[in-house]
Amino acid sequence: MLSDRLHAWVDVLTTWLALGLLLILFVLSVTAAVLWVQDRYLQKSHAIRRNYPLIGRFRYFFEHIGEFFRQYFFAMDREELPFNRAQRSWVYRAAKDLSNTVAFGTTKQNDPGRVIFLNTPYPTLEKDAAETLPLMIGPHARQPYVARSFHNVSGMSFGALSKPAVRALSRGAGYAGCWMNTGEGGLTEMHLEGHCDLVFQIGTAYYGVRDAEGNLSDAKLEEVAAHPEVKMFEIKLSQGAKPGKGGILPANKVTPDIARIRGIPVGEASVSPNGQPGIRGAGDLLDMIQRVREVTGKPVGIKTVIGSWQWLEDLFMEVHQRGLDSAPDFITVDSGEGGTGAAPMSLMDDVGLNLAESLPLVVDLRDGFGLRERIRVIASGKLINPTMVAWAIAIGADFCVSARGYMFALGCIQAMQCNRNTCPTGVTTHNPRLQRGLVPAEKGRRVAHFHANLVKEVETIAHACGVGEPRQLRRHHARMVNANGDSMPLEELWPPIEAGLYLRQGRPSLHAPFARFRVGA
């Protein structure tokens, strides 16, 4: 009896499955026929689909999934851009506090631009290693800032980042003892909840410190500065992703929270001006720096991508005319090769100097005008691994900052969807379903681990070179590979400038080491 019922049930199930399959095939056939007709006769904008109806649609599918196949199956460890798998893997392991040792030799090629540090047979022993001491920024401010770490979190706005991402970064920076830059999107409760040191960035639209007319508001500046966590203010002139163009936040990312924090309409694309309103020269810039410093009582600096540099000469000469207390307390030098922000390819690819050229240029100008002890230089641009951080410090940077390094620590997989609100790891999306995967408590610890392991390995490089701590690294400690495959000492590529040399000789625009940039100056 049971066997008969079972056979009957199987027969019914088989019949329904067959009918279902036939129905699916029928629907697919009709859909395919409709799409074929539409591609062949109705649409006129896609030549491939018109000439190869239906089949041509697979081109777009393969084009979409191709980037993922390249990332996981075909690209070698050192081939991907903007960050290859070896670079990302180092960050992932550092963030998880796993061993980063490797075996059987390096996979790094001797390509132009590679930095090689010069070890000594008498390295610094662990018992002789010195602690990297905190460094003061803004001695002329009412509340100078003593920064504890040489590596910090660069500017990323809430809006570009999700709520859980900002929370995780705030917690991680608090654990690590480094600062976190708010980006131009304003100050939020998520930034404050980790009790980390904060740098408030003043973008070209004055988000978070603007009045009803969109002008810079002293009252809002005072309100932000009243938070003890806010240690400094950074006036953004330009950023690596889009030098000469303002920030872009797509309309679908302008939620009620973001609109409230920035002071902009809900659901409308947020595009900042492409420059600071009212700043057209060195005098205007110093006036704004002085205004913000007087109102807030805290150190004030600038962030910029270097293209032409004569404006820096003007700025430094104006500082000496007004007095050293008028100088910016720091200059953040951003690389022109792009960053976390979405931007036109023409700007990201081909506008602004790479950090390898702009950082030594700014350091030498600062030193040549006798401002080394007055102005701190902060390096920004792909500084996510120990070697490049150590390089930046050897060149003369006082601090380094990274955005994408800390994004990788949060779990970013370089899916290249930051501007689509579809980030699969929840870092740059406002989709609650995707945000769910990013747990701030867990990722905050990973941010702190990444910071600690990076600092430790930079110290290891310094000790291998025979110095006590990273800030004792100098240009003679490293070499850079050139196009011929040979390496040259950094001190020959960029000879250190005698302090105050340009105060005695005048503007250095026509002198080495700037002669190589004379075209287009």
Short mmCIF file of N, CA and C in Angstrom, two decimals, residues 16 20 22 120 184 234 238 259 263 326 345 348 356 368 413 415 417 427 455 471 482 493 499:
data_model
loop_
_atom_site.label_atom_id
_atom_site.label_comp_id
_atom_site.label_asym_id
_atom_site.label_seq_id
_atom_site.Cartn_x
_atom_site.Cartn_y
_atom_site.Cartn_z
N TRP A 16 4.38 17.37 -12.45
CA TRP A 16 4.43 18.82 -12.18
C TRP A 16 5.80 19.42 -12.51
N GLY A 20 6.37 22.28 -15.09
CA GLY A 20 7.10 23.49 -14.69
C GLY A 20 8.26 23.79 -15.61
N LEU A 22 8.57 22.81 -18.72
CA LEU A 22 8.03 23.26 -20.01
C LEU A 22 7.60 24.72 -19.94
N THR A 120 72.32 48.11 7.37
CA THR A 120 73.68 48.22 7.91
C THR A 120 74.04 46.90 8.59
N GLU A 184 35.41 66.13 4.12
CA GLU A 184 34.69 67.40 3.99
C GLU A 184 33.20 67.29 4.33
N GLU A 234 41.53 71.40 8.92
CA GLU A 234 42.25 71.30 7.65
C GLU A 234 41.43 71.95 6.55
N SER A 238 42.48 71.08 -2.54
CA SER A 238 42.25 70.08 -3.59
C SER A 238 42.57 68.71 -3.03
N ALA A 259 22.07 65.08 4.78
CA ALA A 259 21.60 66.44 4.51
C ALA A 259 21.63 67.29 5.77
N GLY A 263 24.03 70.28 5.83
CA GLY A 263 23.26 71.50 5.60
C GLY A 263 22.87 71.66 4.15
N SER A 326 51.71 83.50 11.42
CA SER A 326 50.68 83.52 10.37
C SER A 326 50.70 82.27 9.51
N MET A 345 37.96 60.59 -15.14
CA MET A 345 39.21 59.89 -15.39
C MET A 345 40.33 60.84 -15.81
N MET A 348 41.77 62.22 -12.58
CA MET A 348 42.42 61.19 -11.76
C MET A 348 43.69 60.69 -12.42
N ALA A 356 55.65 60.95 -5.26
CA ALA A 356 57.09 60.73 -5.37
C ALA A 356 57.83 62.00 -5.79
N GLY A 368 63.84 75.19 2.68
CA GLY A 368 64.60 76.28 2.07
C GLY A 368 64.14 77.64 2.52
N ILE A 413 37.33 45.17 -0.57
CA ILE A 413 37.95 44.18 -1.47
C ILE A 413 38.32 44.79 -2.82
N ALA A 415 36.39 46.43 -4.91
CA ALA A 415 35.37 46.08 -5.89
C ALA A 415 35.11 47.22 -6.87
N GLN A 417 33.33 49.93 -6.62
CA GLN A 417 31.93 50.35 -6.69
C GLN A 417 31.63 51.45 -5.66
N VAL A 427 31.22 49.25 3.16
CA VAL A 427 32.09 50.38 3.51
C VAL A 427 31.57 51.68 2.92
N VAL A 455 53.04 50.32 11.99
CA VAL A 455 54.04 51.08 12.75
C VAL A 455 55.21 50.18 13.15
N ARG A 471 61.53 58.42 12.59
CA ARG A 471 61.78 59.82 12.25
C ARG A 471 63.27 60.16 12.16
N ASN A 482 65.57 53.46 -11.12
CA ASN A 482 65.22 54.32 -12.26
C ASN A 482 64.85 53.48 -13.47
N LEU A 493 68.79 62.13 -6.01
CA LEU A 493 67.58 62.52 -6.75
C LEU A 493 67.02 63.83 -6.20
N ALA A 499 68.77 74.70 5.35
CA ALA A 499 67.71 75.48 5.99
C ALA A 499 67.90 76.97 5.71
#
